[in-house]
Coordinates of C-alpha atoms in Angstrom, one line a residue:
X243 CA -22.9 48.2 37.4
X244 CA -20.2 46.3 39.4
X245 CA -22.5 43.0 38.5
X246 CA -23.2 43.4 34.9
X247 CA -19.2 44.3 34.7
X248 CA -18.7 40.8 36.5
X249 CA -21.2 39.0 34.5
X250 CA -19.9 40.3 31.2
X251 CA -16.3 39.3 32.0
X252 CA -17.8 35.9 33.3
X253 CA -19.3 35.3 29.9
X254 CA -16.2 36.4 27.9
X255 CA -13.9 34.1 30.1
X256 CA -16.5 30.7 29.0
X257 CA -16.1 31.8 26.2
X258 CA -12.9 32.1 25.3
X259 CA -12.5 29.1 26.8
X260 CA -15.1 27.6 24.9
X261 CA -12.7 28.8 21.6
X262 CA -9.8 27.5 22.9
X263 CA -11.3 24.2 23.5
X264 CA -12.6 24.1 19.5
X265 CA -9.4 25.3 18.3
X266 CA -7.2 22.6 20.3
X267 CA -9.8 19.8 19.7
X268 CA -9.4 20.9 15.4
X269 CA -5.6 21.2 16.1
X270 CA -6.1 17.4 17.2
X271 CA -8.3 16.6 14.3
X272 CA -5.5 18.1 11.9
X273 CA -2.9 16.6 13.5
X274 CA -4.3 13.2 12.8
X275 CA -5.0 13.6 9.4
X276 CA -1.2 14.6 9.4
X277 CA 0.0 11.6 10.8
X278 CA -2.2 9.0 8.6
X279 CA -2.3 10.9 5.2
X280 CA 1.6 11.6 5.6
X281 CA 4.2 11.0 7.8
X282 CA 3.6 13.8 10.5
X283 CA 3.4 17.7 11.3
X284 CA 6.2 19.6 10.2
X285 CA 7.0 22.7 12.5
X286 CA 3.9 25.2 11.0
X287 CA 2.1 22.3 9.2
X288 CA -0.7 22.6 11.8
X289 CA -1.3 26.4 11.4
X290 CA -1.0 26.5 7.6
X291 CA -3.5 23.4 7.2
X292 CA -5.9 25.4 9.7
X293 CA -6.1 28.4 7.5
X294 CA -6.6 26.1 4.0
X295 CA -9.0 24.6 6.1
X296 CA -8.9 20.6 6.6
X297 CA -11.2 19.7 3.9
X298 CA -8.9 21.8 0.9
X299 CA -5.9 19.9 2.2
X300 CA -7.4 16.6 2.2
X301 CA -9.0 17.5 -1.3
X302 CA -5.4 18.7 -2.4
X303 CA -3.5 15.8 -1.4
X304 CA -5.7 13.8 -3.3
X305 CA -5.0 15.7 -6.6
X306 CA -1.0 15.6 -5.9
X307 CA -0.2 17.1 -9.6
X308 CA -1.8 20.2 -8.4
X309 CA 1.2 20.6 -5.3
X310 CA 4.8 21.8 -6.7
X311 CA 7.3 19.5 -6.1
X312 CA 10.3 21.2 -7.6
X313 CA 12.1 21.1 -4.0
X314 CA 11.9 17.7 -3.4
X315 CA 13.2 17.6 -6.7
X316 CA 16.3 19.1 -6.7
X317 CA 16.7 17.1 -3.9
X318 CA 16.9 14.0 -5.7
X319 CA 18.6 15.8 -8.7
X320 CA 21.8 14.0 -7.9
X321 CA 21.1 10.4 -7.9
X322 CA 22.1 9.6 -11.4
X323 CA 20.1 6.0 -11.7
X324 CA 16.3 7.1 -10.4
X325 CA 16.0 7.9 -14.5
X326 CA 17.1 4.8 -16.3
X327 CA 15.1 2.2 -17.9
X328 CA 16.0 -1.6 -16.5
X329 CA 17.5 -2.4 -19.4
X330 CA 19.4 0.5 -19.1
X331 CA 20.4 -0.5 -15.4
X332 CA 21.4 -3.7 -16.0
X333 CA 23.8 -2.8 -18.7
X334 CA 25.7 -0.3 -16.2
X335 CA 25.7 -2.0 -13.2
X336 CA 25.2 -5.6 -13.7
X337 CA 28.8 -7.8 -13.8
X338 CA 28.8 -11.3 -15.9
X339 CA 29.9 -14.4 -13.1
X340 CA 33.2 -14.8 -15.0
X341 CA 34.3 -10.7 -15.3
X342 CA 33.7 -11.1 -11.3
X343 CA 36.0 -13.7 -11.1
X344 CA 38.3 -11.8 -13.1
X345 CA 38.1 -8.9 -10.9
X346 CA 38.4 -10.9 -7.7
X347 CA 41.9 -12.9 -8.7
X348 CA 44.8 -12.2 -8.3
X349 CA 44.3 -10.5 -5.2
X350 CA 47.0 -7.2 -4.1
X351 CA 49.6 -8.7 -2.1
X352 CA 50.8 -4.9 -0.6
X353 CA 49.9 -5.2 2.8
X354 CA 47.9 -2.3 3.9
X355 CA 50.1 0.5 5.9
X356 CA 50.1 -1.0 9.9
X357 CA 48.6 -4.3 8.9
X358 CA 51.7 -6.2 7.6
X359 CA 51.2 -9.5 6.0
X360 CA 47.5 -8.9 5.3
X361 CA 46.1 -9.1 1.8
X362 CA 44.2 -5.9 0.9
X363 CA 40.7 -6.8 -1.0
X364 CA 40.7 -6.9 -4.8
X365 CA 40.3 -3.2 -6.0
X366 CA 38.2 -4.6 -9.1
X367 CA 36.0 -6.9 -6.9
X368 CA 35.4 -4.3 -4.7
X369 CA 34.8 -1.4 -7.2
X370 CA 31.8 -4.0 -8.7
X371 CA 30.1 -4.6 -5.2
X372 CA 29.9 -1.0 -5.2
X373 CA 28.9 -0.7 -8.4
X374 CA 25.7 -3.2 -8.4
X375 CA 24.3 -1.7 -5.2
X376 CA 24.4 2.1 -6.1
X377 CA 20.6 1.4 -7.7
X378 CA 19.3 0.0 -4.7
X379 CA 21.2 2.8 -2.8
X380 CA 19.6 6.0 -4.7
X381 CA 16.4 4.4 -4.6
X382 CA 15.9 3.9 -1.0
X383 CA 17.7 7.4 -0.6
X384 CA 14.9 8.6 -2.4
X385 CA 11.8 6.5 -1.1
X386 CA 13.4 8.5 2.7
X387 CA 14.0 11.9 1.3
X388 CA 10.1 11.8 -0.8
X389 CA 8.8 11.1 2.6
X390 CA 10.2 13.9 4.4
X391 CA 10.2 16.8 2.5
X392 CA 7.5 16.4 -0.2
X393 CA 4.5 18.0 0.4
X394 CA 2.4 15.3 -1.9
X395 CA 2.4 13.5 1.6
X396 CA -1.0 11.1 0.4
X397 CA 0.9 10.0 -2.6
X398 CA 4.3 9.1 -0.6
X399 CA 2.3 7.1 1.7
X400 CA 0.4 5.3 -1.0
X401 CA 3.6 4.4 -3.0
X402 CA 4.6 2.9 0.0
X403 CA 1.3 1.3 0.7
X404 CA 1.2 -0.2 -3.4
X405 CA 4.6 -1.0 -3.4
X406 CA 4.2 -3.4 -0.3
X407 CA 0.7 -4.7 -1.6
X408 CA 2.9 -5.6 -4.8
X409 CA 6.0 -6.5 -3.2
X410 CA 9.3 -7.4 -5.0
X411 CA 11.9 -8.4 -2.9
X412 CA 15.6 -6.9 -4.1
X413 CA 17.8 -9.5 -2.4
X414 CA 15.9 -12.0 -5.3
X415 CA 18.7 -13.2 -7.9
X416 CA 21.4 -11.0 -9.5
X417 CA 18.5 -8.6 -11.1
X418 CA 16.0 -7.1 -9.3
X419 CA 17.7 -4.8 -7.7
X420 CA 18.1 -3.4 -11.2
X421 CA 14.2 -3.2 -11.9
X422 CA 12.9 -2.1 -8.7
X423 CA 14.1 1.5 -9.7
X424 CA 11.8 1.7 -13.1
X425 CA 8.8 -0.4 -11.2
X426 CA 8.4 1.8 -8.6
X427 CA 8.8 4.4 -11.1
X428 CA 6.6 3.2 -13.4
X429 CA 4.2 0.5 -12.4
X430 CA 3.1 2.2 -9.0
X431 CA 3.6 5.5 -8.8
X432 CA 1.7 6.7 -11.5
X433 CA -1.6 4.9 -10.5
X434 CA -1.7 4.9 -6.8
X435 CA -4.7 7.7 -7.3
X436 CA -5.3 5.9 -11.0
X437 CA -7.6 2.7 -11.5
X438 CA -6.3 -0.3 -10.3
X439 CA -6.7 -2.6 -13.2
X440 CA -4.1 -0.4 -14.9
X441 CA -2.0 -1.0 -12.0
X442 CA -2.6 -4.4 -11.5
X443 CA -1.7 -4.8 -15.4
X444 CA 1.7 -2.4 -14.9
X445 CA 2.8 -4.9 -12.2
X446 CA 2.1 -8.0 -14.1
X447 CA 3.9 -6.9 -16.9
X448 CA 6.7 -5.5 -14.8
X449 CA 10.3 -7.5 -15.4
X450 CA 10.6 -7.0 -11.4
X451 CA 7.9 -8.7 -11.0
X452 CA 8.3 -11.9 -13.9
X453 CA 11.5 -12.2 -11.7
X454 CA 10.7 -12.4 -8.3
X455 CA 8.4 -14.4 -8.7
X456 CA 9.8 -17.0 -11.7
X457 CA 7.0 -16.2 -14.3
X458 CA 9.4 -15.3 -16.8
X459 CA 10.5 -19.1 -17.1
X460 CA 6.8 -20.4 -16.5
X461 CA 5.9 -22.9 -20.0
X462 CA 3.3 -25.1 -21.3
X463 CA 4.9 -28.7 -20.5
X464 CA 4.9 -29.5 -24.2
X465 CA 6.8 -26.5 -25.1
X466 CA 10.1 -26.5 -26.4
X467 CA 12.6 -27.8 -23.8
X468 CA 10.3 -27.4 -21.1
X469 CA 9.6 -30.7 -18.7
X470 CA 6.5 -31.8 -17.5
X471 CA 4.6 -29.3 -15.6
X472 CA 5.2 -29.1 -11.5
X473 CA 2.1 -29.1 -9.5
X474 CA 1.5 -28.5 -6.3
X475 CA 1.9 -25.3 -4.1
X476 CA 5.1 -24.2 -5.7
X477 CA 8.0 -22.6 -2.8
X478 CA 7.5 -19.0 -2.7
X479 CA 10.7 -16.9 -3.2
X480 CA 12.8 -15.8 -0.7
X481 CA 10.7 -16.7 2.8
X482 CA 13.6 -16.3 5.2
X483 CA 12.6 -14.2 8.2
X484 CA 12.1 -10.5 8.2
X485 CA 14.7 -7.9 8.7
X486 CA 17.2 -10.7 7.6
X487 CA 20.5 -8.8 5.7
X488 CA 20.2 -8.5 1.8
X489 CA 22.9 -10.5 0.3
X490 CA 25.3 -7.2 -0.5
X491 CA 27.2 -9.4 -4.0
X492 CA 24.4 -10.5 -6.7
X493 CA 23.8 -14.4 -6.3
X494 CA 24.2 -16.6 -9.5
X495 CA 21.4 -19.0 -9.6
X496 CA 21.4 -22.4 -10.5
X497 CA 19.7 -22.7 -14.0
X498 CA 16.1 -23.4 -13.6
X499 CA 14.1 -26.0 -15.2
X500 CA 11.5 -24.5 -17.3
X501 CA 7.5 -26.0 -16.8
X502 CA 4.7 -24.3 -15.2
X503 CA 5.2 -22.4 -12.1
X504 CA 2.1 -21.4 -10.0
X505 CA 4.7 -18.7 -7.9
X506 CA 2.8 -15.7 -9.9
X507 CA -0.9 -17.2 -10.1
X508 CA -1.0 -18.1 -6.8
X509 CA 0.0 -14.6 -5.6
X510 CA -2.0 -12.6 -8.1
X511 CA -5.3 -14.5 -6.4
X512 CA -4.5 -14.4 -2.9
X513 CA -2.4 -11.3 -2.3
X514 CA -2.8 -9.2 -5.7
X515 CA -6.4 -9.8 -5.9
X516 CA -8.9 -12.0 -4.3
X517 CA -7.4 -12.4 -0.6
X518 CA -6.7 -16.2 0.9
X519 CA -10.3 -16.2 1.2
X520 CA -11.6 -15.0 -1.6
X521 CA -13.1 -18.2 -3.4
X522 CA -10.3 -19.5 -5.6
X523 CA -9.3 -23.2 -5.7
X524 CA -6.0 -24.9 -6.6
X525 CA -7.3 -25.8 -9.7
X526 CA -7.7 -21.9 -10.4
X527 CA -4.5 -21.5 -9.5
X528 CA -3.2 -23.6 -12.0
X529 CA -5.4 -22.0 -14.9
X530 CA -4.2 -18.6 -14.2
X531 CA -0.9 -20.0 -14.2
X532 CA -1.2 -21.7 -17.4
X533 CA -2.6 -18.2 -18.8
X534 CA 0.5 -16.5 -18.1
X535 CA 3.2 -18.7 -19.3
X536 CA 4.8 -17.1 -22.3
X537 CA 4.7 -13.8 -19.9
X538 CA 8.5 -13.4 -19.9
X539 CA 11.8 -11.3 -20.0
X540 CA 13.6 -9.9 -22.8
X541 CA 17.2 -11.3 -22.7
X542 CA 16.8 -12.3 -18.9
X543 CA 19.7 -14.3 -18.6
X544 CA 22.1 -11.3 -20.1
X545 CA 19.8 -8.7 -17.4
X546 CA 17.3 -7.7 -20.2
X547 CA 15.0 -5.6 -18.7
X548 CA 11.5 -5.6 -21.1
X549 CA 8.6 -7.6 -20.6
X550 CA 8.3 -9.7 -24.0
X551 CA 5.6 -12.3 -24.7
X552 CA 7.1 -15.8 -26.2
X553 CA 4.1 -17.5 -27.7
X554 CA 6.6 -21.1 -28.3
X555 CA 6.6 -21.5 -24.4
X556 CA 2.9 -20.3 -23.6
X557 CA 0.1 -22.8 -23.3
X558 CA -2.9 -21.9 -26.0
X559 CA -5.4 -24.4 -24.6
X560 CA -8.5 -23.4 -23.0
X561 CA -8.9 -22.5 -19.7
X562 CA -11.6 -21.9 -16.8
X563 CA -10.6 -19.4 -14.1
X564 CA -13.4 -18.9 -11.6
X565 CA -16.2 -20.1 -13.8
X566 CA -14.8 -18.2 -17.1
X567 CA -13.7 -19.9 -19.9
X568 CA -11.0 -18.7 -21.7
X569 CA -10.8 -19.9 -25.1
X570 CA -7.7 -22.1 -27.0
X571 CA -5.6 -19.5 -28.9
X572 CA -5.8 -16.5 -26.8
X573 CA -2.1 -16.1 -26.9
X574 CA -1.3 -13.1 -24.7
X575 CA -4.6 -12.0 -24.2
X576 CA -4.9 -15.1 -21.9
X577 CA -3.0 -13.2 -19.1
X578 CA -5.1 -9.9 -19.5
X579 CA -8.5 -11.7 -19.3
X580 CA -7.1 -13.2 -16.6
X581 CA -6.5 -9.2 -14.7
X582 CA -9.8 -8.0 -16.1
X583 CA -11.7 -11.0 -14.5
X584 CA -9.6 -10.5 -10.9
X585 CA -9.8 -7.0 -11.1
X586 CA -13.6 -6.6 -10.8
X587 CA -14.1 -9.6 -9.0
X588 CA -16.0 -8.5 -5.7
X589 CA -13.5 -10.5 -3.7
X590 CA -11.0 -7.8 -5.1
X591 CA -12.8 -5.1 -4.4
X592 CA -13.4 -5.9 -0.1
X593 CA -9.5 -6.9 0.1
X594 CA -8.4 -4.0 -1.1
X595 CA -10.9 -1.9 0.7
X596 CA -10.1 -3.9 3.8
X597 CA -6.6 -3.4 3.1
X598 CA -6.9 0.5 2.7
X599 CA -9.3 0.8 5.8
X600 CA -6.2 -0.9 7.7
X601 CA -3.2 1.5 6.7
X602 CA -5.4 4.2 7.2
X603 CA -7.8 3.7 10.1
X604 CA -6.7 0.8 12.3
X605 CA -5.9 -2.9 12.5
X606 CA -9.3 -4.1 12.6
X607 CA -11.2 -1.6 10.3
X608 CA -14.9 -1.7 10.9
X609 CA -16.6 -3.9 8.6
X610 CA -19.3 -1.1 7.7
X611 CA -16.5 1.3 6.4
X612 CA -14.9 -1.9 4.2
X613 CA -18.6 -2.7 3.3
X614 CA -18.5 1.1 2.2
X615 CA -15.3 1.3 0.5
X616 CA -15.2 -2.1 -1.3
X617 CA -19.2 -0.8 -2.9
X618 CA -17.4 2.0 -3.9
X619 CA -14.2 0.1 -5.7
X620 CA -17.0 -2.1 -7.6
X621 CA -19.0 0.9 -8.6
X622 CA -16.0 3.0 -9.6
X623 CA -14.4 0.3 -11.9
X624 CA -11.4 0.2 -9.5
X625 CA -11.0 4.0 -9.5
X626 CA -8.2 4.4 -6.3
X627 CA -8.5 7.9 -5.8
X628 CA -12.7 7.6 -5.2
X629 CA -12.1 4.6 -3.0
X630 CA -9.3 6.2 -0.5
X631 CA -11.5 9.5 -0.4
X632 CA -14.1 7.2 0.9
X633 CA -11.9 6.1 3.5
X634 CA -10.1 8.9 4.7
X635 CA -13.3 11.5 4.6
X636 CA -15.4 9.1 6.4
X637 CA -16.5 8.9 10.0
X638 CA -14.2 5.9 11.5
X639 CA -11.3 7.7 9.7
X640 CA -12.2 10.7 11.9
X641 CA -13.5 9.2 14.9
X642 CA -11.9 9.6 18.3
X643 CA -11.5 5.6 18.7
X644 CA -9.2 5.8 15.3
X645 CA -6.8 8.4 17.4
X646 CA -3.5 6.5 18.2
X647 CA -4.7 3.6 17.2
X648 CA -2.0 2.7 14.6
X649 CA 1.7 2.0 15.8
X650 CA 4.4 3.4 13.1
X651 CA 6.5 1.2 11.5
X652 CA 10.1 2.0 11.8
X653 CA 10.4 3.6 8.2
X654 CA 7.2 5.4 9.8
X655 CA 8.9 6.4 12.7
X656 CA 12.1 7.7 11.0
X657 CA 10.7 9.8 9.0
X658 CA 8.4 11.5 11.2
X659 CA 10.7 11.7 13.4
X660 CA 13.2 13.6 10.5
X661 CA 9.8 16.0 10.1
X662 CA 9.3 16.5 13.8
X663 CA 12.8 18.0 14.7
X664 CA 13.4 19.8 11.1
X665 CA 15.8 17.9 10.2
X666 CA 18.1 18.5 7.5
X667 CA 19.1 15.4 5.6
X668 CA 22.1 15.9 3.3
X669 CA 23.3 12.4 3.2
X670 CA 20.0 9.9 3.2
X671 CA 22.7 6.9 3.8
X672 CA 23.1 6.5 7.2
X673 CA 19.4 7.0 7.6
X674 CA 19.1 3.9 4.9
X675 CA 21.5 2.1 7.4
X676 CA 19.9 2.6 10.5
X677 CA 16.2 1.2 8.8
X678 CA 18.0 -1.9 8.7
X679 CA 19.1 -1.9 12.5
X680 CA 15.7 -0.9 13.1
X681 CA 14.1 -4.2 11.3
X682 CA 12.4 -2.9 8.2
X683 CA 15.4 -2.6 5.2
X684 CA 13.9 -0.7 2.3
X685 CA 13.0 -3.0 -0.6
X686 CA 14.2 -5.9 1.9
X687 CA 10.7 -7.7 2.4
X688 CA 11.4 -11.4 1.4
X689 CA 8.3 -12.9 1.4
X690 CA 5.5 -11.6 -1.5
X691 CA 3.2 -10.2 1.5
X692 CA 5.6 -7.6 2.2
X693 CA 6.0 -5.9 5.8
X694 CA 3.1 -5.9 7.9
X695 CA 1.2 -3.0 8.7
X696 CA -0.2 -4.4 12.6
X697 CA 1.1 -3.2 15.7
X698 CA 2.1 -7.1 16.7
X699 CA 4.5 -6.9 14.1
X700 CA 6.8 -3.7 15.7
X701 CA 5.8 -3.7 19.1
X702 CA 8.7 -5.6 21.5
X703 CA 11.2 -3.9 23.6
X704 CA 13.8 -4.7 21.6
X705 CA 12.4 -2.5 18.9
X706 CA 11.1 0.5 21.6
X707 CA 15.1 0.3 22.6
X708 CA 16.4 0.5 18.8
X709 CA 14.1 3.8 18.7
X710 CA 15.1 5.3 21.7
X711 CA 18.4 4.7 20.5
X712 CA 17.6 6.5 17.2
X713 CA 15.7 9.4 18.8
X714 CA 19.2 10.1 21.0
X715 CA 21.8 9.7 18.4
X716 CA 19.5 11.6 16.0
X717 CA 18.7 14.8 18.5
X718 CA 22.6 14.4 18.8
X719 CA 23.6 15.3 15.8
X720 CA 25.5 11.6 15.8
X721 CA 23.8 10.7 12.5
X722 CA 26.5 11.4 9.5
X723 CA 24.9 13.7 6.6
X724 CA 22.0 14.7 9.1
X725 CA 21.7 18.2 11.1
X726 CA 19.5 18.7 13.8
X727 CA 19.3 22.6 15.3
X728 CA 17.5 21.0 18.7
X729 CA 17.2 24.7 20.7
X730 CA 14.9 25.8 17.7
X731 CA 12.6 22.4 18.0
X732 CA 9.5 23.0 19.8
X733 CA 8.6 20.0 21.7
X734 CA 4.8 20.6 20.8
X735 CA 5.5 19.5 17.0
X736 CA 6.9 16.7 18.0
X737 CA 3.9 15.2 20.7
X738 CA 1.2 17.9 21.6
X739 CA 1.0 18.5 25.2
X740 CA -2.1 17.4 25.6
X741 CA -1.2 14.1 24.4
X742 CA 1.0 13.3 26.6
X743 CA 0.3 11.0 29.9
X744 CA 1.5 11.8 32.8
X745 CA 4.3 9.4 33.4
X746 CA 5.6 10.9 30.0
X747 CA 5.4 13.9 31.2
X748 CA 7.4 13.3 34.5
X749 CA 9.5 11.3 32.4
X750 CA 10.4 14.4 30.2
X751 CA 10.8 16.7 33.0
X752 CA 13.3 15.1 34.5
X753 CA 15.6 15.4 31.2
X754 CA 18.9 17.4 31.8
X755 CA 18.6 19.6 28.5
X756 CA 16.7 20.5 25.7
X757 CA 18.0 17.7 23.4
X758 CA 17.5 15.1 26.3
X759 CA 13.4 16.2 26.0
X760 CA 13.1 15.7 22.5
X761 CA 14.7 12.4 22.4
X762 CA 13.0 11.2 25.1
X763 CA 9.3 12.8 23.7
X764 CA 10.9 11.2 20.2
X765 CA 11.1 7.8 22.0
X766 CA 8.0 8.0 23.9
X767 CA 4.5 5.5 23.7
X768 CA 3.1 8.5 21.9
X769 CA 5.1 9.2 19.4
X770 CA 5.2 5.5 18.6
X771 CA 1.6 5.7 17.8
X772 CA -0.4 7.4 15.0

């Protein structure tokens, strides 16, 4: 009897253990899906995804109309720009050159109390500064505040993801700060799930886009004060380095010279579309350039706002763009055979998948799950939401290799790092501020390739110190408008246990108090990672 009793208790012990090994190797498995289709596990977010069961969640986040998102909302209820048309922005916000400069001069000469003999700064000047960067403000209040506390996490991460793929840079000129609001809005949010050709057509169309990268002055060389056409690679906009400041006073630009300008054509083949090696030529370049002239702004000197196709300035001969031949006359529907040709070209469909299978699975994605994806994006007619389910329900998406093996960017980081404590955020400002000391300013990519989504990019110690330096003043409560209850934090949301090595682990031990463990687990190798 005594050995039945023994066996019996044997086989419950295995098995038990047997449980507890399934249930923390699926606690793994959700907690990876977390990190890559959103920005991390929430206190909770483990347990309620286990009983929806992984598959429902993944299937819900990819239907994001379906998930109420009244709380993230009211959040955002506030911020009175995140509504208004670019037209509309421009007319609030934006200040003439010469109402600057009368806002600037005279200056006050009442020295402020304790500083005698100083001038104080122009209340006018100062009140416009203000003024012009509350839309930029809002905005990236609201990219942070989406991210953390909206339960849509796939689609947050995919505006991000879009938004960088079609990057507009808001430091370009003394307007797109004022458009970025209604193109992220408008031209990417709505389609990240959506087919891509709409998007693709959104973005072309997009004011913030005709002005960042100079279509809206491209002409025919024989239009109406336009000089002869410039060949050539033309200069991309704004390719100082990254993490560089954003000029905080709108820059008047010298008055361009009107001709053809490739800036647009040249990035709708090799980042938009095709890929720097997806078959195009120079001379393609310049066709597709030539199809879009006329592609302009309404009113852009005055901030207009409205994409508005000038047929005086757009060149109605015919054209061949990768072997097609668009006819003389096509007048605007130039530009949009030029998206339908680039949007099912097979080039498009691997550098997208490519591109995907990188945000969401590693830096090198395995050529069979591109291969995969990018059949998929031909078969589909561009359809976004069938292509990302290919990704992110396929093996490599789910395999152990694909486990860590993506390092967060700092926007990444932040905001998981927000999730991971419970943080309450009443004041997104000083969180805006400190993605700027942390080398990844929101809306601040210069260059038309937007940030980079490779560990090479973040990795240095200068950056690992910045973090740790965020994790401490954050766990600290030393962030203005942020609250973080640290006794209540369990330092399992934050980095399982079983995740962490062993140095981490004597690392964390050796912290004097609660709050000292969480920012050290926040500033950890492992947290860094995805």
């Amino acid at each position: 009897m005594k050995f039945l009793k023994a066996i019996t208790i044997s086989v419950l012990v295995a098995a038990t253990a047997t449980l507890s090994a399934r249930s923390a190797a699926q606690d793994d498995t959700i907690g990876h899906v977390l990190g890559r289709l959103g920005y991390g596990a929430r206190a909770g977010d483990i347990e309620r995804v286990r009983a929806m069961g992984l598959e429902k969640y993944i299937e819900l986040q990819l239907e994001p109309a379906k998930i109420d998102a009244q709380a993230v909302e009211a959040r955002l209820a506030s911020f009175e720009t995140l509504g208004l048309s670019s037209s509309e922005m421009a007319r609030r916000f934006y200040t003439p050159p010469q109402q600057r400069n009368q806002a600037a001069a005279p200056p006050q000469m009442t020295p402020p109390p304790g500083e005698p003999g100083q001038m104080a700064p122009p209340a006018g000047a100062q009140r416009q500064r203000t003024q012009a960067n509350l839309p930029l403000l809002e905005l990236s209040q609201q990219k942070l505040l989406r991210a953390v506390y909206s339960d849509r996490q796939l689609e947050e991460v995919l505006v991000d993801f879009w938004f960088n793929h079609f990057n507009v840079f808001a430091g370009k000129g003394q307007f797109a700060r004022f458009y970025l609001t209604e193109y992220e809005r408008e031209a990417i949010r709505p389609h990240v799930l959506g087919n891509f050709r709409d998007m693709l057509g959104e973005t072309a169309k997009s004011p913030a886009m005709l002005w960042y990268l100079d279509n809206w002055m491209s002409a025919a060389p024989e239009a109406p004060q336009a000089p002869q056409a410039r060949r050539g690679r033309s200069r991309r906009p704004g390719m100082a380095g990254r993490g560089n400041p954003m000029p905080q006073q709108p820059q008047q630009p010298a008055r361009p010279a009107r001709g053809l300008n490739e800036n647009y054509g040249r990035e709708l083949l090799e980042l938009h579309t095709l890929g720097v090696d997806g078959g195009y030529t120079q001379k393609d370049v310049i066709e597709v350039a030539r199809a879009f002239t006329g592609w302009t702004i309404e009113a852009p000197r005055r901030g207009g706002g409205d994409f508005q196709f000038n047929e005086r300035i757009h060149d109605n001969g015919a054209k061949v763009v990768l072997g097609h031949t668009l006819p003389a006359g096509g007048g605007q529907r130039d530009g949009e055979r030029v998206l339908d040709i680039v949007a099912a070209h097979p080039s498009t469909a691997k550098h997208i998948a490519r591109k995907l299978a990188r945000r969401f699975v590693s830096d090198t994605p395995p050529q069979a799950l591109v291969d995969r994806a990018a059949k998929v994006f031909l078969d589909s007619g561009g359809d976004l939401k069938k292509v990302t389910r290919a990704i992110i329900t396929s093996p490599e998406f789910m395999a152990e290799a694909a486990r860590g093996a993506k390092v967060k960017t700092p926007f990444e980081f932040v905001v998981s790092a927000l999730r991971a404590t419970g943080a309450e955020v009443r004041n997104a400002g000083p969180l805006v501020q400190q993605l700027r000391t942390l080398g990844m300013p929101l809306y601040g990519a210069q260059p038309p390739t937007g940030y980079d989504d490779t560990a090479a990019s973040w990795v240095n110690s200068g950056a690992l110190i910045n973090r740790m330096n965020f994790a401490v003043a954050l766990v600290s409560n030393r962030l203005p408008g942020t609250r973080v209850a640290a006794n209540r934090v369990e330092p399992g949301t934050i980095v399982a246990p079983g995740a962490l090595s062993p140095a981490t682990r004597g690392t964390v031990a050796k912290a004097a108090d609660k709050p000292g463990q969480l920012a050290l687990l926040l500033g950890s190798p492992e947290f860094q990672r995805k």
